[in-house]
């Protein structure tokens, strides 16, 4: 494939002495084929045009997780992103640092915040009463998928919840937690589920699927979070807003086929908690946004209930083995 | 100035395994690494880790394969130690949480690998290194071991013949600091970046080897560089030997399965040096395409490829634009592994008191002239464990040396000098490109003395350029430009030892193949090359050391055919 000229529009960040960030944009022209990884082009710029351009990288093969950065509006590993796939009609691509972590310089961010989240879930196998003695050939079916995670933080960078909450544990850490809870050798599964049910844990995910979309290793963190929720509730962790909310949804849909939005807050937060939201409710009422508190049953409710029954008997499972990746 | 009983440099498999073991003995241990532990290059190992855990296999058989694979220059006591420890090493990793692939009965699955007489390579799909690395990091976190993350060591401080610790540079803050320690254990990996194309990470610049060499330790067998038979054509990125272990063929541009000519019994699963030479011969004789031959996996089918080799499939698609389910992958021999390294005894001690080494940065030597696939992960885990265990025993009775402040100042001055240079010299990348290209062209699979000389002749020019190269980045924070410049010094030192070792060794053994001396010469050359930096002459000094043998008939040098 023949060479073309591409323009890399790169955000250059320098932290001033007072801690604020000085940001500007530099454009560099590079020659490459459409298949060339963006990382090679960054290296080309650093080696031959401007040695001060700063980014992390190491393995060049999408397994060390160093080179996560925003390329063309999405967080990706520069080493596995082909330039031809990300440029606009002018053969230009914009490159910036990851989001949700403080920038150190140019495209390098402070990884401490991200890793502190991972440390928070106790990222190691624990001895305890729930360890299985034996493992069989299917023991890691649930584990294998999430152990593909390389902790590159692409998911955390594009996580819409991390954007609004510094406390949220985040997709990678929760996927890692799922890895232990699914491991037959783990001894403290119940403890883990209990802790994860607390604030800023599994119930804080908004299920926007960004983490699934950007993960370069097909880990599907959100799917792991959804499974954690089910397991946490199955293990009796019901005394939290997330579980109550899920229960309320489930109750409404199975009994009437539609949500009773006026009362769902009450059932999630309790009467006192709901009263605390009165200000917002009055605001909504003023705009005519408070729905009727009287439930109405939809037509063909039996069909909805049949779907529920079917799913409860045969729960959907995400893929746990890398099998179905047949190309388009 | 910081102080620890034991400072471990490098947070790959060897370093973390040692740390986890030493901490059990109550040692005050810290790890320092220029990248976050999970970014260490151990993660890129794909295929697996050898251990005779099947009752039908034996450590003796594993040891014999390794001695033969080493082309009879590996140290037999160390090889036996590694193969005996292998089973425990793997089972221990399993207990710590590594999700090894399993057989139906729950036992750890094993696949065939090159030059092995039994299917003894334990694996986790084709990302064995990654899961082992993550497991050890988990244990490191659990044990609460302090890690100096993203800190590069710039000097190993030797005072009156004793190593007193390291001087390091905090990349994030731009600060130079000293860590004094009773023992400094180097687990800094290989030097693949000496070559322009290699399977290695950009972080693999052999820093520990080069700094140990400058501090007065010896390097052994530096001329033995493994060229992996299946690096991707463009990037050199690794395609695991496991791809051939699972049944992949090597074919030339005419579609012939050429290994039938070169290794009629083992075919694609002959020893790596044998396969790399066969490929290079095919390419040189015009039966390759664009400098590559092909790894054909099509007959394995999508299901097996997805289950056993998913990463390989993804890499081939991302980096070569081919899907191995439908198209053979263009590959070529690529610089991969350093059999040589810091000379140690079988427990990891160097000739310098207070300095130890393990993993790829060390030369124990268990790999001799050619490492077997699946033995490098084993080397890191076993010798990391042994070093940690031994030091855990010994450190209590040792005194804390004093690391002089002047050592820290010396490194500060070195950095200031680099930063203050006028923008007249070349950029660091220019030195790396010229060095890498010369090593690629002249000191690779086949070595001709005229070519080796050409590489040798380039060294003084590069050394001159090192004294004038300039930095574009003069800032204090996260100055990668500065790091690259400092690493260049290491790469040039190491290249010089490789080149000189290759020129001196007038025989062909394992990965070292001299076209003018095509045969192995046991009478004159069954010995280790020992390289020491001669500070007075400012050059490399050579000596030789006998192979440590255990007197078994089975290990006597024989014709090596596969």
PDB file of C-alpha atoms in Angstrom, chain B residues 5-204:
ATOM      1  CA  UNK B   5      17.696  -4.172  52.916  1.00  0.00           C
ATOM      2  CA  UNK B   6      16.975  -5.280  49.388  1.00  0.00           C
ATOM      3  CA  UNK B   7      16.295  -3.136  46.353  1.00  0.00           C
ATOM      4  CA  UNK B   8      15.005  -5.032  43.332  1.00  0.00           C
ATOM      5  CA  UNK B   9      15.395  -3.259  40.032  1.00  0.00           C
ATOM      6  CA  UNK B  10      12.705  -4.221  37.538  1.00  0.00           C
ATOM      7  CA  UNK B  11       9.134  -5.310  38.186  1.00  0.00           C
ATOM      8  CA  UNK B  12       8.773  -8.040  35.602  1.00  0.00           C
ATOM      9  CA  UNK B  13       8.314 -11.679  36.509  1.00  0.00           C
ATOM     10  CA  UNK B  14      11.786 -12.238  37.984  1.00  0.00           C
ATOM     11  CA  UNK B  15      11.750  -9.054  40.057  1.00  0.00           C
ATOM     12  CA  UNK B  16       8.258  -9.505  41.447  1.00  0.00           C
ATOM     13  CA  UNK B  17       8.739 -13.211  42.116  1.00  0.00           C
ATOM     14  CA  UNK B  18      11.891 -12.380  44.096  1.00  0.00           C
ATOM     15  CA  UNK B  19      10.107  -9.601  45.997  1.00  0.00           C
ATOM     16  CA  UNK B  20       7.193 -11.830  46.947  1.00  0.00           C
ATOM     17  CA  UNK B  21       9.598 -14.462  48.254  1.00  0.00           C
ATOM     18  CA  UNK B  22      11.898 -12.060  50.120  1.00  0.00           C
ATOM     19  CA  UNK B  23       8.990 -10.350  51.847  1.00  0.00           C
ATOM     20  CA  UNK B  24       7.932 -13.705  53.284  1.00  0.00           C
ATOM     21  CA  UNK B  25      11.249 -13.780  55.155  1.00  0.00           C
ATOM     22  CA  UNK B  26      10.481 -10.411  56.692  1.00  0.00           C
ATOM     23  CA  UNK B  27      12.999  -8.523  54.600  1.00  0.00           C
ATOM     24  CA  UNK B  28      12.593  -4.767  54.063  1.00  0.00           C
ATOM     25  CA  UNK B  29      12.306  -4.959  50.293  1.00  0.00           C
ATOM     26  CA  UNK B  30      11.367  -2.389  47.682  1.00  0.00           C
ATOM     27  CA  UNK B  31      11.043  -2.622  43.919  1.00  0.00           C
ATOM     28  CA  UNK B  32      12.061   0.103  41.509  1.00  0.00           C
ATOM     29  CA  UNK B  33      10.901   0.075  37.912  1.00  0.00           C
ATOM     30  CA  UNK B  34      10.989   2.490  35.023  1.00  0.00           C
ATOM     31  CA  UNK B  35       7.448   1.459  34.083  1.00  0.00           C
ATOM     32  CA  UNK B  36       4.424   0.466  36.146  1.00  0.00           C
ATOM     33  CA  UNK B  37       4.852  -3.247  37.013  1.00  0.00           C
ATOM     34  CA  UNK B  38       2.001  -4.278  34.703  1.00  0.00           C
ATOM     35  CA  UNK B  39       3.761  -2.585  31.768  1.00  0.00           C
ATOM     36  CA  UNK B  40       6.834  -4.811  32.165  1.00  0.00           C
ATOM     37  CA  UNK B  41       7.789  -6.738  29.085  1.00  0.00           C
ATOM     38  CA  UNK B  42       7.137 -10.140  30.687  1.00  0.00           C
ATOM     39  CA  UNK B  43       3.524  -9.502  29.668  1.00  0.00           C
ATOM     40  CA  UNK B  44       4.426 -10.023  26.024  1.00  0.00           C
ATOM     41  CA  UNK B  45       5.458 -13.657  26.493  1.00  0.00           C
ATOM     42  CA  UNK B  46       2.738 -15.628  24.792  1.00  0.00           C
ATOM     43  CA  UNK B  47       3.271 -19.346  24.492  1.00  0.00           C
ATOM     44  CA  UNK B  48       3.934 -20.775  27.908  1.00  0.00           C
ATOM     45  CA  UNK B  49       6.137 -22.054  30.668  1.00  0.00           C
ATOM     46  CA  UNK B  50       7.857 -25.441  30.718  1.00  0.00           C
ATOM     47  CA  UNK B  51       7.516 -27.849  33.603  1.00  0.00           C
ATOM     48  CA  UNK B  52       7.556 -31.638  33.775  1.00  0.00           C
ATOM     49  CA  UNK B  53       4.286 -31.937  35.704  1.00  0.00           C
ATOM     50  CA  UNK B  54       2.896 -34.889  33.808  1.00  0.00           C
ATOM     51  CA  UNK B  55       3.767 -38.204  35.534  1.00  0.00           C
ATOM     52  CA  UNK B  56       4.939 -39.574  32.158  1.00  0.00           C
ATOM     53  CA  UNK B  57       7.431 -36.730  31.846  1.00  0.00           C
ATOM     54  CA  UNK B  58      10.486 -36.127  34.036  1.00  0.00           C
ATOM     55  CA  UNK B  59      12.688 -33.237  35.060  1.00  0.00           C
ATOM     56  CA  UNK B  60      15.631 -35.242  33.767  1.00  0.00           C
ATOM     57  CA  UNK B  61      14.122 -35.271  30.301  1.00  0.00           C
ATOM     58  CA  UNK B  62      13.482 -31.524  30.513  1.00  0.00           C
ATOM     59  CA  UNK B  63      17.079 -30.989  31.645  1.00  0.00           C
ATOM     60  CA  UNK B  64      18.443 -33.093  28.801  1.00  0.00           C
ATOM     61  CA  UNK B  65      16.402 -31.150  26.226  1.00  0.00           C
ATOM     62  CA  UNK B  66      17.688 -27.904  27.718  1.00  0.00           C
ATOM     63  CA  UNK B  67      21.346 -28.996  27.708  1.00  0.00           C
ATOM     64  CA  UNK B  68      21.037 -30.120  24.107  1.00  0.00           C
ATOM     65  CA  UNK B  69      19.102 -26.959  23.183  1.00  0.00           C
ATOM     66  CA  UNK B  70      21.869 -24.858  24.737  1.00  0.00           C
ATOM     67  CA  UNK B  71      24.250 -26.516  22.278  1.00  0.00           C
ATOM     68  CA  UNK B  72      26.135 -27.916  25.270  1.00  0.00           C
ATOM     69  CA  UNK B  73      27.262 -24.628  26.690  1.00  0.00           C
ATOM     70  CA  UNK B  74      24.583 -24.141  29.352  1.00  0.00           C
ATOM     71  CA  UNK B  75      25.759 -24.713  32.920  1.00  0.00           C
ATOM     72  CA  UNK B  76      24.461 -28.146  33.816  1.00  0.00           C
ATOM     73  CA  UNK B  77      24.086 -27.570  37.562  1.00  0.00           C
ATOM     74  CA  UNK B  78      21.887 -24.526  36.962  1.00  0.00           C
ATOM     75  CA  UNK B  79      19.856 -26.307  34.288  1.00  0.00           C
ATOM     76  CA  UNK B  80      19.176 -29.221  36.628  1.00  0.00           C
ATOM     77  CA  UNK B  81      18.201 -26.847  39.400  1.00  0.00           C
ATOM     78  CA  UNK B  82      15.748 -25.015  37.129  1.00  0.00           C
ATOM     79  CA  UNK B  83      14.148 -28.180  35.766  1.00  0.00           C
ATOM     80  CA  UNK B  84      13.775 -29.702  39.249  1.00  0.00           C
ATOM     81  CA  UNK B  85      12.120 -26.534  40.560  1.00  0.00           C
ATOM     82  CA  UNK B  86       9.883 -26.117  37.502  1.00  0.00           C
ATOM     83  CA  UNK B  87       6.903 -28.138  38.724  1.00  0.00           C
ATOM     84  CA  UNK B  88       6.703 -26.297  42.018  1.00  0.00           C
ATOM     85  CA  UNK B  89       7.211 -22.968  40.320  1.00  0.00           C
ATOM     86  CA  UNK B  90       4.195 -23.511  38.074  1.00  0.00           C
ATOM     87  CA  UNK B  91       1.967 -24.989  40.775  1.00  0.00           C
ATOM     88  CA  UNK B  92       2.816 -22.079  43.060  1.00  0.00           C
ATOM     89  CA  UNK B  93       1.760 -19.601  40.355  1.00  0.00           C
ATOM     90  CA  UNK B  94      -1.454 -21.583  39.970  1.00  0.00           C
ATOM     91  CA  UNK B  95      -2.118 -21.316  43.698  1.00  0.00           C
ATOM     92  CA  UNK B  96      -1.461 -17.580  43.594  1.00  0.00           C
ATOM     93  CA  UNK B  97      -4.221 -17.253  41.008  1.00  0.00           C
ATOM     94  CA  UNK B  98      -2.882 -17.692  37.490  1.00  0.00           C
ATOM     95  CA  UNK B  99      -5.735 -18.984  35.308  1.00  0.00           C
ATOM     96  CA  UNK B 100      -3.827 -21.633  33.357  1.00  0.00           C
ATOM     97  CA  UNK B 101      -5.708 -23.355  30.565  1.00  0.00           C
ATOM     98  CA  UNK B 102      -7.069 -26.689  31.807  1.00  0.00           C
ATOM     99  CA  UNK B 103      -7.640 -30.184  30.570  1.00  0.00           C
ATOM    100  CA  UNK B 104     -11.005 -31.858  31.050  1.00  0.00           C
ATOM    101  CA  UNK B 105      -9.908 -33.407  34.335  1.00  0.00           C
ATOM    102  CA  UNK B 106      -8.865 -29.970  35.649  1.00  0.00           C
ATOM    103  CA  UNK B 107      -5.122 -30.519  35.277  1.00  0.00           C
ATOM    104  CA  UNK B 108      -3.036 -27.721  33.800  1.00  0.00           C
ATOM    105  CA  UNK B 109      -2.982 -28.065  30.019  1.00  0.00           C
ATOM    106  CA  UNK B 110       0.338 -28.453  28.209  1.00  0.00           C
ATOM    107  CA  UNK B 111       1.265 -27.943  24.573  1.00  0.00           C
ATOM    108  CA  UNK B 112       4.217 -29.076  22.471  1.00  0.00           C
ATOM    109  CA  UNK B 113       7.047 -26.574  22.010  1.00  0.00           C
ATOM    110  CA  UNK B 114      10.243 -26.538  19.987  1.00  0.00           C
ATOM    111  CA  UNK B 115      13.019 -29.051  20.725  1.00  0.00           C
ATOM    112  CA  UNK B 116      11.103 -30.579  23.623  1.00  0.00           C
ATOM    113  CA  UNK B 117      10.755 -34.344  23.869  1.00  0.00           C
ATOM    114  CA  UNK B 118       7.453 -34.041  25.714  1.00  0.00           C
ATOM    115  CA  UNK B 119       4.418 -31.726  25.535  1.00  0.00           C
ATOM    116  CA  UNK B 120       5.445 -29.837  28.659  1.00  0.00           C
ATOM    117  CA  UNK B 121       4.616 -26.193  28.028  1.00  0.00           C
ATOM    118  CA  UNK B 122       1.916 -24.998  30.438  1.00  0.00           C
ATOM    119  CA  UNK B 123      -0.092 -22.092  29.062  1.00  0.00           C
ATOM    120  CA  UNK B 124      -3.000 -19.708  29.343  1.00  0.00           C
ATOM    121  CA  UNK B 125      -4.198 -19.391  25.745  1.00  0.00           C
ATOM    122  CA  UNK B 126      -1.494 -17.267  24.082  1.00  0.00           C
ATOM    123  CA  UNK B 127      -1.070 -14.730  26.833  1.00  0.00           C
ATOM    124  CA  UNK B 128       0.755 -16.745  29.452  1.00  0.00           C
ATOM    125  CA  UNK B 129       3.207 -13.968  30.299  1.00  0.00           C
ATOM    126  CA  UNK B 130       0.408 -11.471  30.812  1.00  0.00           C
ATOM    127  CA  UNK B 131      -1.538 -13.619  33.263  1.00  0.00           C
ATOM    128  CA  UNK B 132       1.610 -14.578  35.164  1.00  0.00           C
ATOM    129  CA  UNK B 133       2.637 -10.925  35.385  1.00  0.00           C
ATOM    130  CA  UNK B 134      -0.791  -9.858  36.608  1.00  0.00           C
ATOM    131  CA  UNK B 135      -0.803 -12.658  39.183  1.00  0.00           C
ATOM    132  CA  UNK B 136       2.552 -11.635  40.618  1.00  0.00           C
ATOM    133  CA  UNK B 137       1.537  -7.982  40.668  1.00  0.00           C
ATOM    134  CA  UNK B 138      -1.559  -9.015  42.643  1.00  0.00           C
ATOM    135  CA  UNK B 139       0.701 -10.761  45.148  1.00  0.00           C
ATOM    136  CA  UNK B 140       2.974  -7.732  45.312  1.00  0.00           C
ATOM    137  CA  UNK B 141      -0.027  -5.523  46.125  1.00  0.00           C
ATOM    138  CA  UNK B 142      -1.242  -8.057  48.670  1.00  0.00           C
ATOM    139  CA  UNK B 143       2.137  -8.100  50.396  1.00  0.00           C
ATOM    140  CA  UNK B 144       2.230  -4.308  50.408  1.00  0.00           C
ATOM    141  CA  UNK B 145       5.671  -4.119  48.808  1.00  0.00           C
ATOM    142  CA  UNK B 146       6.759  -0.572  48.112  1.00  0.00           C
ATOM    143  CA  UNK B 147       7.282   0.149  44.418  1.00  0.00           C
ATOM    144  CA  UNK B 148       9.175   3.159  43.098  1.00  0.00           C
ATOM    145  CA  UNK B 149       7.133   3.405  39.918  1.00  0.00           C
ATOM    146  CA  UNK B 150       8.413   5.086  36.781  1.00  0.00           C
ATOM    147  CA  UNK B 151      11.859   5.579  38.259  1.00  0.00           C
ATOM    148  CA  UNK B 152      14.855   4.755  36.088  1.00  0.00           C
ATOM    149  CA  UNK B 153      18.138   3.643  37.621  1.00  0.00           C
ATOM    150  CA  UNK B 154      21.086   5.556  36.199  1.00  0.00           C
ATOM    151  CA  UNK B 155      23.907   4.195  38.295  1.00  0.00           C
ATOM    152  CA  UNK B 156      24.816   1.140  40.308  1.00  0.00           C
ATOM    153  CA  UNK B 157      26.961   2.506  43.063  1.00  0.00           C
ATOM    154  CA  UNK B 158      30.080   0.510  43.743  1.00  0.00           C
ATOM    155  CA  UNK B 159      32.219   1.617  46.677  1.00  0.00           C
ATOM    156  CA  UNK B 160      35.453  -0.230  47.443  1.00  0.00           C
ATOM    157  CA  UNK B 161      34.363  -3.326  45.597  1.00  0.00           C
ATOM    158  CA  UNK B 162      30.934  -3.486  47.288  1.00  0.00           C
ATOM    159  CA  UNK B 163      27.649  -2.407  45.710  1.00  0.00           C
ATOM    160  CA  UNK B 164      25.942   0.115  47.976  1.00  0.00           C
ATOM    161  CA  UNK B 165      22.686   0.641  46.082  1.00  0.00           C
ATOM    162  CA  UNK B 166      21.467   2.596  43.095  1.00  0.00           C
ATOM    163  CA  UNK B 167      21.049   6.165  41.977  1.00  0.00           C
ATOM    164  CA  UNK B 168      17.714   6.671  40.275  1.00  0.00           C
ATOM    165  CA  UNK B 169      15.757   9.287  38.371  1.00  0.00           C
ATOM    166  CA  UNK B 170      12.083   9.832  39.107  1.00  0.00           C
ATOM    167  CA  UNK B 171      10.614  10.292  35.644  1.00  0.00           C
ATOM    168  CA  UNK B 172       7.429  11.904  36.960  1.00  0.00           C
ATOM    169  CA  UNK B 173       9.184  14.553  39.026  1.00  0.00           C
ATOM    170  CA  UNK B 174      12.549  14.854  37.332  1.00  0.00           C
ATOM    171  CA  UNK B 175      14.372  14.259  40.609  1.00  0.00           C
ATOM    172  CA  UNK B 176      17.529  12.259  41.193  1.00  0.00           C
ATOM    173  CA  UNK B 177      17.734  10.224  44.392  1.00  0.00           C
ATOM    174  CA  UNK B 178      19.759   7.450  45.953  1.00  0.00           C
ATOM    175  CA  UNK B 179      18.562   4.149  47.417  1.00  0.00           C
ATOM    176  CA  UNK B 180      21.114   2.409  49.571  1.00  0.00           C
ATOM    177  CA  UNK B 181      20.685  -1.302  50.106  1.00  0.00           C
ATOM    178  CA  UNK B 182      22.532  -4.315  51.428  1.00  0.00           C
ATOM    179  CA  UNK B 183      21.823  -6.041  48.138  1.00  0.00           C
ATOM    180  CA  UNK B 184      20.779  -4.728  44.739  1.00  0.00           C
ATOM    181  CA  UNK B 185      19.019  -7.385  42.674  1.00  0.00           C
ATOM    182  CA  UNK B 186      18.826  -6.613  38.969  1.00  0.00           C
ATOM    183  CA  UNK B 187      15.859  -8.016  37.071  1.00  0.00           C
ATOM    184  CA  UNK B 188      15.888  -5.560  34.218  1.00  0.00           C
ATOM    185  CA  UNK B 189      15.286  -7.843  31.247  1.00  0.00           C
ATOM    186  CA  UNK B 190      16.893  -7.900  27.840  1.00  0.00           C
ATOM    187  CA  UNK B 191      18.312  -5.422  25.352  1.00  0.00           C
ATOM    188  CA  UNK B 192      16.244  -6.098  22.215  1.00  0.00           C
ATOM    189  CA  UNK B 193      16.413  -2.410  21.315  1.00  0.00           C
ATOM    190  CA  UNK B 194      20.047  -2.860  20.279  1.00  0.00           C
ATOM    191  CA  UNK B 195      18.503  -4.230  17.087  1.00  0.00           C
ATOM    192  CA  UNK B 196      16.359  -2.082  14.825  1.00  0.00           C
ATOM    193  CA  UNK B 197      13.749  -4.811  14.563  1.00  0.00           C
ATOM    194  CA  UNK B 198      12.989  -6.950  17.567  1.00  0.00           C
ATOM    195  CA  UNK B 199      10.096  -8.558  19.351  1.00  0.00           C
ATOM    196  CA  UNK B 200      10.989  -6.505  22.415  1.00  0.00           C
ATOM    197  CA  UNK B 201       9.332  -3.523  24.028  1.00  0.00           C
ATOM    198  CA  UNK B 202      10.863  -0.098  23.618  1.00  0.00           C
ATOM    199  CA  UNK B 203      11.665  -0.298  27.324  1.00  0.00           C
ATOM    200  CA  UNK B 204      13.966  -3.290  26.701  1.00  0.00           C
TER     201      UNK B 204
END
